[in-house]
PDB file of C-alpha atoms in Angstrom:
ATOM      1  CA  MET X  20     102.997-208.395  33.677  1.00  0.00           C
ATOM      2  CA  VAL X  21     106.642-208.156  34.825  1.00  0.00           C
ATOM      3  CA  GLU X  22     105.681-209.180  38.361  1.00  0.00           C
ATOM      4  CA  GLU X  23     103.724-212.170  37.009  1.00  0.00           C
ATOM      5  CA  ILE X  24     106.723-213.269  34.916  1.00  0.00           C
ATOM      6  CA  ASN X  25     109.130-212.900  37.830  1.00  0.00           C
ATOM      7  CA  THR X  26     106.797-214.842  40.119  1.00  0.00           C
ATOM      8  CA  HIS X  27     106.411-217.644  37.590  1.00  0.00           C
ATOM      9  CA  LEU X  28     110.171-217.837  36.995  1.00  0.00           C
ATOM     10  CA  PHE X  29     110.800-217.971  40.753  1.00  0.00           C
ATOM     11  CA  LEU X  30     108.255-220.766  41.222  1.00  0.00           C
ATOM     12  CA  ALA X  31     109.619-222.737  38.263  1.00  0.00           C
ATOM     13  CA  LYS X  32     113.155-222.409  39.622  1.00  0.00           C
ATOM     14  CA  HIS X  33     111.956-224.175  42.788  1.00  0.00           C
ATOM     15  CA  ASP X  34     109.897-226.827  40.931  1.00  0.00           C
ATOM     16  CA  LEU X  35     106.631-225.255  42.067  1.00  0.00           C
ATOM     17  CA  ALA X  36     105.479-224.330  38.555  1.00  0.00           C
ATOM     18  CA  THR X  37     106.053-225.479  35.006  1.00  0.00           C
ATOM     19  CA  PRO X  38     108.848-223.807  33.041  1.00  0.00           C
ATOM     20  CA  LEU X  39     108.038-220.639  31.164  1.00  0.00           C
ATOM     21  CA  LEU X  40     108.223-221.399  27.434  1.00  0.00           C
ATOM     22  CA  ALA X  41     107.486-217.994  25.916  1.00  0.00           C
ATOM     23  CA  ARG X  42     106.379-214.465  26.687  1.00  0.00           C
ATOM     24  CA  PHE X  43     104.000-212.487  24.516  1.00  0.00           C
ATOM     25  CA  GLU X  44     102.749-208.942  24.681  1.00  0.00           C
ATOM     26  CA  ASN X  45      99.468-210.203  26.119  1.00  0.00           C
ATOM     27  CA  GLY X  46     100.427-213.358  28.034  1.00  0.00           C
ATOM     28  CA  LEU X  47     102.679-216.258  28.879  1.00  0.00           C
ATOM     29  CA  LEU X  48     103.083-219.750  27.492  1.00  0.00           C
ATOM     30  CA  TYR X  49     103.858-222.700  29.723  1.00  0.00           C
ATOM     31  CA  PRO X  50     103.218-226.449  29.406  1.00  0.00           C
ATOM     32  CA  PHE X  51      99.907-228.139  30.103  1.00  0.00           C
ATOM     33  CA  VAL X  52      99.788-230.047  33.386  1.00  0.00           C
ATOM     34  CA  PRO X  53      97.672-233.174  33.014  1.00  0.00           C
ATOM     35  CA  GLY X  54      95.243-233.983  35.789  1.00  0.00           C
ATOM     36  CA  ARG X  55      91.889-233.065  37.202  1.00  0.00           C
ATOM     37  CA  PRO X  56      90.550-231.335  40.293  1.00  0.00           C
ATOM     38  CA  CYS X  57      89.847-233.513  43.309  1.00  0.00           C
ATOM     39  CA  GLU X  58      86.276-234.295  44.132  1.00  0.00           C
ATOM     40  CA  GLU X  59      85.166-233.501  47.675  1.00  0.00           C
ATOM     41  CA  HIS X  60      85.145-237.131  48.843  1.00  0.00           C
ATOM     42  CA  GLU X  61      88.712-237.638  47.571  1.00  0.00           C
ATOM     43  CA  LEU X  62      90.021-234.972  49.942  1.00  0.00           C
ATOM     44  CA  PHE X  63      89.333-237.337  52.850  1.00  0.00           C
ATOM     45  CA  SER X  64      91.614-240.010  51.364  1.00  0.00           C
ATOM     46  CA  ALA X  65      94.929-240.217  53.264  1.00  0.00           C
ATOM     47  CA  PRO X  66      97.130-240.447  50.120  1.00  0.00           C
ATOM     48  CA  VAL X  67      95.418-237.369  48.675  1.00  0.00           C
ATOM     49  CA  PHE X  68      95.448-235.097  51.735  1.00  0.00           C
ATOM     50  CA  ARG X  69      98.985-236.173  52.649  1.00  0.00           C
ATOM     51  CA  GLY X  70     100.151-235.405  49.103  1.00  0.00           C
ATOM     52  CA  ILE X  71      98.501-231.988  49.256  1.00  0.00           C
ATOM     53  CA  ALA X  72     100.128-231.324  52.639  1.00  0.00           C
ATOM     54  CA  ARG X  73     103.579-232.292  51.258  1.00  0.00           C
ATOM     55  CA  HIS X  74     103.203-229.877  48.340  1.00  0.00           C
ATOM     56  CA  LEU X  75     101.948-227.065  50.576  1.00  0.00           C
ATOM     57  CA  ALA X  76     104.889-227.626  52.936  1.00  0.00           C
ATOM     58  CA  LYS X  77     107.266-227.232  49.996  1.00  0.00           C
ATOM     59  CA  TRP X  78     105.586-223.953  49.016  1.00  0.00           C
ATOM     60  CA  HIS X  79     105.830-222.655  52.579  1.00  0.00           C
ATOM     61  CA  ALA X  80     109.515-223.665  52.801  1.00  0.00           C
ATOM     62  CA  VAL X  81     110.432-221.876  49.551  1.00  0.00           C
ATOM     63  CA  LEU X  82     108.286-218.756  49.386  1.00  0.00           C
ATOM     64  CA  PRO X  83     109.704-215.634  51.037  1.00  0.00           C
ATOM     65  CA  ARG X  84     107.930-214.371  54.133  1.00  0.00           C
ATOM     66  CA  ILE X  85     106.395-210.932  53.938  1.00  0.00           C
ATOM     67  CA  SER X  86     106.308-209.044  57.234  1.00  0.00           C
TER      68      SER X  86
END
């Protein structure tokens, strides 16, 4: 659980996750993110796949590399 909390805090610090609101003995509480999963045909839409690529690039720029 400690590793999960630390990971979530790290991601939130870099705007890659919602803020952590509370910790419980059996879980975490963080805000709901409105939205829905993409449908397969939407993934071929330039605004969608470019948006996904931008977010993935941010993750890759922030996350530490493990050798």
